Coordinates of C-alpha atoms in Angstrom, one line a residue:
M9 CA -15.9 -20.1 -8.0
R10 CA -17.4 -18.6 -11.1
R11 CA -16.0 -15.9 -13.4
L12 CA -17.9 -12.7 -13.5
V13 CA -18.8 -11.3 -16.9
K14 CA -16.9 -8.1 -17.6
P15 CA -19.2 -5.0 -17.4
A16 CA -20.2 -3.2 -20.6
S17 CA -19.2 0.4 -21.1
G18 CA -22.8 1.6 -20.6
D19 CA -23.2 0.0 -17.1
A20 CA -26.1 1.6 -15.2
S21 CA -23.9 1.8 -12.1
R22 CA -22.1 4.8 -13.7
F23 CA -25.2 6.9 -13.1
P24 CA -25.4 7.2 -9.3
V25 CA -27.8 10.1 -9.5
F26 CA -30.5 7.8 -10.8
Y27 CA -30.2 5.6 -7.6
T28 CA -30.2 8.5 -5.2
V29 CA -33.4 9.8 -6.9
I30 CA -35.1 6.4 -6.7
G31 CA -34.0 6.2 -3.0
G32 CA -35.6 9.6 -2.3
I33 CA -38.9 8.5 -4.0
T34 CA -38.9 5.2 -2.1
A35 CA -38.4 6.9 1.2
S36 CA -41.2 9.4 0.5
V37 CA -43.6 6.6 -0.3
G38 CA -42.9 5.1 3.1
L39 CA -43.7 8.4 4.7
E40 CA -46.7 9.7 2.8
L41 CA -48.4 6.3 2.0
F42 CA -47.6 4.5 5.2
L43 CA -46.6 6.7 8.2
H44 CA -48.2 10.1 7.9
P45 CA -51.8 9.1 7.3
H46 CA -51.6 7.3 10.7
D47 CA -49.9 10.2 12.5
M48 CA -46.6 8.3 12.7
I49 CA -43.2 10.0 12.2
A50 CA -39.8 8.9 11.2
G51 CA -36.5 9.7 13.0
G52 CA -34.0 12.4 12.4
V53 CA -34.7 15.7 10.6
T54 CA -37.6 13.9 8.7
G55 CA -39.5 13.5 12.0
I56 CA -38.7 17.0 13.2
S57 CA -40.0 18.4 9.9
R58 CA -43.2 16.5 10.3
L59 CA -43.8 17.8 13.8
M60 CA -43.0 21.4 12.7
S61 CA -45.4 21.1 9.7
L62 CA -48.3 20.2 12.0
Y63 CA -47.8 23.5 14.0
T64 CA -46.7 25.9 11.3
Q65 CA -49.0 24.6 8.6
E66 CA -46.1 24.7 6.2
H67 CA -45.8 21.8 3.9
F68 CA -43.8 18.9 5.2
G69 CA -41.7 18.5 1.9
L70 CA -40.7 22.1 2.0
L71 CA -39.6 22.0 5.7
L72 CA -37.8 18.7 5.0
F73 CA -35.6 20.4 2.3
V74 CA -35.1 23.6 4.3
L75 CA -34.0 21.9 7.5
N76 CA -31.7 19.3 5.8
L77 CA -29.9 21.8 3.6
P78 CA -27.8 23.7 6.3
L79 CA -26.8 20.5 8.0
M80 CA -25.7 18.9 4.8
L81 CA -23.7 22.1 4.0
L82 CA -22.1 21.8 7.5
Y83 CA -21.1 18.2 6.9
S84 CA -19.8 19.0 3.5
L85 CA -17.6 21.8 4.9
S86 CA -16.4 19.7 7.9
T87 CA -15.4 16.7 5.7
H88 CA -13.9 18.8 2.9
K89 CA -15.9 16.7 0.4
P90 CA -18.5 17.9 -2.2
M91 CA -21.2 15.9 -0.4
L92 CA -23.8 18.6 -0.8
L93 CA -23.8 18.4 -4.6
R94 CA -24.1 14.6 -4.5
A95 CA -26.9 14.7 -1.9
L96 CA -29.1 17.4 -3.6
P97 CA -30.7 15.2 -6.3
G98 CA -31.9 12.7 -3.7
L99 CA -33.0 15.4 -1.3
F100 CA -35.0 17.1 -4.1
A101 CA -36.6 13.8 -5.0
F102 CA -37.4 13.1 -1.4
S103 CA -39.0 16.4 -0.6
G104 CA -40.6 16.8 -4.0
S105 CA -42.2 13.4 -4.1
A106 CA -43.5 13.9 -0.6
I107 CA -45.4 17.0 -1.8
I108 CA -46.8 15.1 -4.7
L109 CA -47.8 12.0 -2.6
S110 CA -49.3 13.9 0.4
P111 CA -52.9 13.9 -0.9
F112 CA -53.0 10.1 -1.4
P113 CA -54.6 7.9 1.3
A114 CA -52.7 5.2 3.3
V115 CA -51.9 1.9 1.7
S116 CA -53.4 0.0 4.6
G117 CA -55.7 0.9 7.5
H118 CA -53.8 -1.3 9.9
P119 CA -51.2 0.8 11.8
V120 CA -48.8 -2.1 12.4
V121 CA -48.7 -2.9 8.7
C122 CA -48.1 0.7 7.9
A123 CA -45.4 1.1 10.6
L124 CA -43.4 -1.9 9.2
G125 CA -44.0 -1.1 5.6
G126 CA -43.1 2.6 6.1
G127 CA -39.9 1.7 8.0
I128 CA -38.8 -0.8 5.3
C129 CA -39.4 1.8 2.5
I130 CA -37.5 4.4 4.4
G131 CA -34.6 2.0 5.1
L132 CA -34.4 0.9 1.4
G133 CA -34.5 4.5 0.2
A134 CA -31.8 5.6 2.6
V135 CA -29.5 2.7 1.5
L136 CA -30.0 3.3 -2.2
A137 CA -29.1 6.9 -1.7
A138 CA -26.2 6.4 0.6
R139 CA -24.7 3.6 -1.5
H140 CA -24.4 6.0 -4.4
G141 CA -23.1 9.1 -2.6
G142 CA -26.4 10.6 -1.5
L143 CA -27.9 11.4 1.8
L144 CA -31.6 11.8 2.5
D145 CA -31.6 12.8 6.1
S146 CA -28.7 14.6 7.8
L147 CA -29.5 12.7 11.0
G148 CA -30.4 9.5 9.2
L149 CA -30.0 6.0 10.3
N150 CA -27.1 5.1 8.0
E151 CA -23.5 6.0 8.2
S152 CA -21.2 6.5 5.2
D153 CA -17.6 7.4 4.7
D154 CA -18.6 10.0 2.1
G155 CA -21.3 11.5 4.2
R156 CA -21.5 12.4 7.8
P157 CA -18.5 12.4 10.1
S158 CA -18.3 9.5 12.5
T159 CA -17.8 11.7 15.5
L160 CA -18.6 15.3 16.6
L161 CA -16.3 17.4 18.9
L162 CA -18.4 18.7 21.8
T163 CA -17.0 20.2 25.0
H164 CA -13.4 19.1 23.9
R165 CA -14.6 15.5 23.7
K166 CA -15.3 13.4 20.6
I167 CA -18.8 11.8 20.8
P168 CA -19.8 9.1 18.4
L169 CA -22.4 10.4 16.0
I170 CA -24.5 7.3 16.3
Q171 CA -25.0 8.0 20.0
I172 CA -26.2 11.6 19.2
V173 CA -28.5 10.2 16.5
M174 CA -30.1 7.7 19.0
L175 CA -30.5 10.4 21.6
C176 CA -32.2 12.8 19.1
N177 CA -34.5 10.1 17.9
G178 CA -35.4 9.1 21.5
L179 CA -36.2 12.7 22.4
L180 CA -38.2 13.1 19.1
L181 CA -40.3 10.0 19.9
I182 CA -41.0 11.3 23.4
T183 CA -42.1 14.7 22.0
A184 CA -44.3 12.9 19.5
G185 CA -45.9 11.1 22.4
F186 CA -47.0 14.4 23.9
V187 CA -48.0 16.0 20.6
L188 CA -49.6 13.1 18.7
G189 CA -50.4 10.6 21.4
W190 CA -48.5 7.7 22.9
E191 CA -50.1 5.1 20.6
P192 CA -48.8 6.7 17.4
A193 CA -45.5 7.3 19.1
L194 CA -45.2 3.6 19.8
Y195 CA -46.0 2.7 16.2
S196 CA -43.4 5.4 15.2
A197 CA -40.8 3.6 17.3
L198 CA -41.6 0.3 15.6
S199 CA -41.2 2.1 12.2
C200 CA -37.8 3.5 13.2
L201 CA -36.7 0.0 14.3
A202 CA -37.8 -1.4 11.0
A203 CA -36.0 1.3 9.1
Y204 CA -32.8 0.7 11.2
E205 CA -32.9 -3.1 10.7
T206 CA -33.5 -2.7 7.0
T207 CA -30.6 -0.3 6.7
R208 CA -28.3 -2.6 8.7
L209 CA -29.3 -5.6 6.6
M210 CA -28.7 -3.9 3.3
F211 CA -25.4 -2.5 4.4
T212 CA -23.9 -5.5 6.0
G213 CA -26.0 -8.6 5.3
L214 CA -25.7 -9.1 1.6
T215 CA -22.0 -9.5 0.6
R216 CA -20.0 -11.8 -1.7
M217 CA -16.4 -12.8 -1.5
V218 CA -14.8 -11.7 -4.8
C219 CA -11.3 -12.5 -6.0
V220 CA -9.5 -10.3 -8.5
V221 CA -6.6 -11.8 -10.4
S222 CA -4.3 -9.0 -11.7
K223 CA -0.7 -7.9 -12.1
K224 CA -1.7 -4.3 -11.1
Q225 CA -2.4 -5.0 -7.4
Q226 CA -1.7 -1.5 -6.1
T227 CA -3.6 0.2 -8.9
I228 CA -6.7 -1.9 -8.3
E229 CA -6.6 -1.5 -4.5
D230 CA -6.2 2.3 -4.8
A231 CA -9.1 2.6 -7.3
I232 CA -11.5 0.4 -5.3
Y233 CA -10.8 2.3 -2.1
R234 CA -11.1 5.7 -3.8
R235 CA -14.4 4.8 -5.5
L236 CA -16.1 2.4 -3.1
R237 CA -14.2 2.8 0.2
I238 CA -13.6 -1.0 0.3
H239 CA -10.5 -2.5 1.8
S240 CA -9.1 -5.8 0.5
T241 CA -8.2 -8.8 2.7
P242 CA -4.5 -9.7 2.8
V243 CA -3.2 -10.4 -0.7
V244 CA -2.0 -13.9 -1.5
D245 CA -0.1 -15.3 -4.4
S246 CA -2.2 -17.1 -7.0
A247 CA 0.0 -20.2 -6.6
Q248 CA -1.4 -20.7 -3.0
I249 CA -5.0 -21.1 -4.3
E250 CA -4.4 -23.2 -7.4
G251 CA -7.1 -25.6 -6.3
K252 CA -9.7 -22.9 -6.4
I253 CA -8.6 -20.7 -9.4
K254 CA -7.6 -22.6 -12.5
S255 CA -4.8 -20.8 -14.4
E256 CA -5.0 -20.9 -18.1
S257 CA -1.2 -20.3 -18.6
E258 CA 2.0 -20.2 -16.6
D259 CA 1.9 -16.4 -16.8
K260 CA -1.0 -16.4 -14.3
K261 CA 1.4 -17.4 -11.5
E262 CA 3.0 -13.9 -11.8
Q263 CA -0.3 -12.3 -11.0
M264 CA -1.7 -11.6 -7.5
V265 CA -5.1 -12.5 -6.1
I266 CA -6.9 -9.7 -4.3
V267 CA -9.9 -10.8 -2.2
Y268 CA -12.8 -8.4 -1.4
S269 CA -16.0 -8.7 0.4
V270 CA -18.4 -6.8 -1.9
H271 CA -22.0 -5.8 -1.1
L272 CA -24.7 -6.9 -3.7
L273 CA -25.6 -3.3 -4.4
D274 CA -21.9 -2.4 -5.1
L275 CA -21.2 -5.4 -7.3
Q276 CA -21.8 -3.7 -10.6
R277 CA -19.8 -0.6 -9.6
F278 CA -17.0 -2.9 -8.3
K279 CA -16.8 -4.6 -11.7
A280 CA -16.8 -1.3 -13.5
V281 CA -14.0 0.1 -11.4
I282 CA -11.9 -3.1 -11.9
Q283 CA -12.5 -2.9 -15.7
M284 CA -11.2 0.7 -15.8
A285 CA -8.2 0.1 -13.5
D286 CA -7.1 -3.1 -15.4
P287 CA -9.0 -4.3 -18.4
Q288 CA -6.9 -7.6 -18.3
A289 CA -7.9 -8.5 -14.8
E290 CA -10.0 -11.5 -14.1
I291 CA -12.9 -11.3 -11.6
M292 CA -14.2 -14.4 -9.8
Y293 CA -16.6 -14.9 -6.9
M294 CA -17.6 -17.6 -4.5
K295 CA -21.1 -19.0 -4.8
R296 CA -21.8 -18.8 -1.1
W297 CA -23.4 -15.7 0.2
K298 CA -22.1 -14.2 3.4
A299 CA -25.0 -13.7 6.0

């Protein structure tokens, strides 16, 4: 194990709006410089906005903002959380940068390269926004405790939202096949798959096991769950892991060791929350990455 350096007071992780804006710009790069020049579409409201823009002659970025706004408001009301205010900066950046980038040509003339590159950019942008409280697409590929509800109540029956998203994306790709042609629709499906796999990898594939040694166990657990929605593993006494954590004094034996699985993108925020909850806490992590 190695001890983590305690975060400075000016840690960049305290400015989540910055990351949601960068996420919005990254996603729009995937759309305007990879997908749209080859008549490909993304999933969710983003793809619906693209198809509508082709028929109404309205700008894609404007439709993207207008269609996402009421759904985000609905989710904010249903979850009783101020999600809309946190999502607006990323949505503004997403739609605004799409307007700015629309005149630029495609990065590559090969549709497979653009399908994969566009999907990866969209996935990265969605994760950057969602990890910091934002949401780029109301029917996006990612799920977040602070964003969309996990289920919707339809006909007196709760239906997992992921199933509704997959159904909507399937119907959207079929519609794109009739409107844009089946070859662009197939490349669009490849792009959606790349975006989904990128999102899944970034959400679940880059985590570290982190140990927190502190006397304020409950305070830290409450703060971490409130800010990051991360649950700890069962707490053990530090005396049980003396071979892994070297105590500097006998007083350490009165402390508790709390073990967390923390995503790489949340590591700086995790350290900042621990520092605020208990400045005397020690933070250590295992060298091995969890795949």
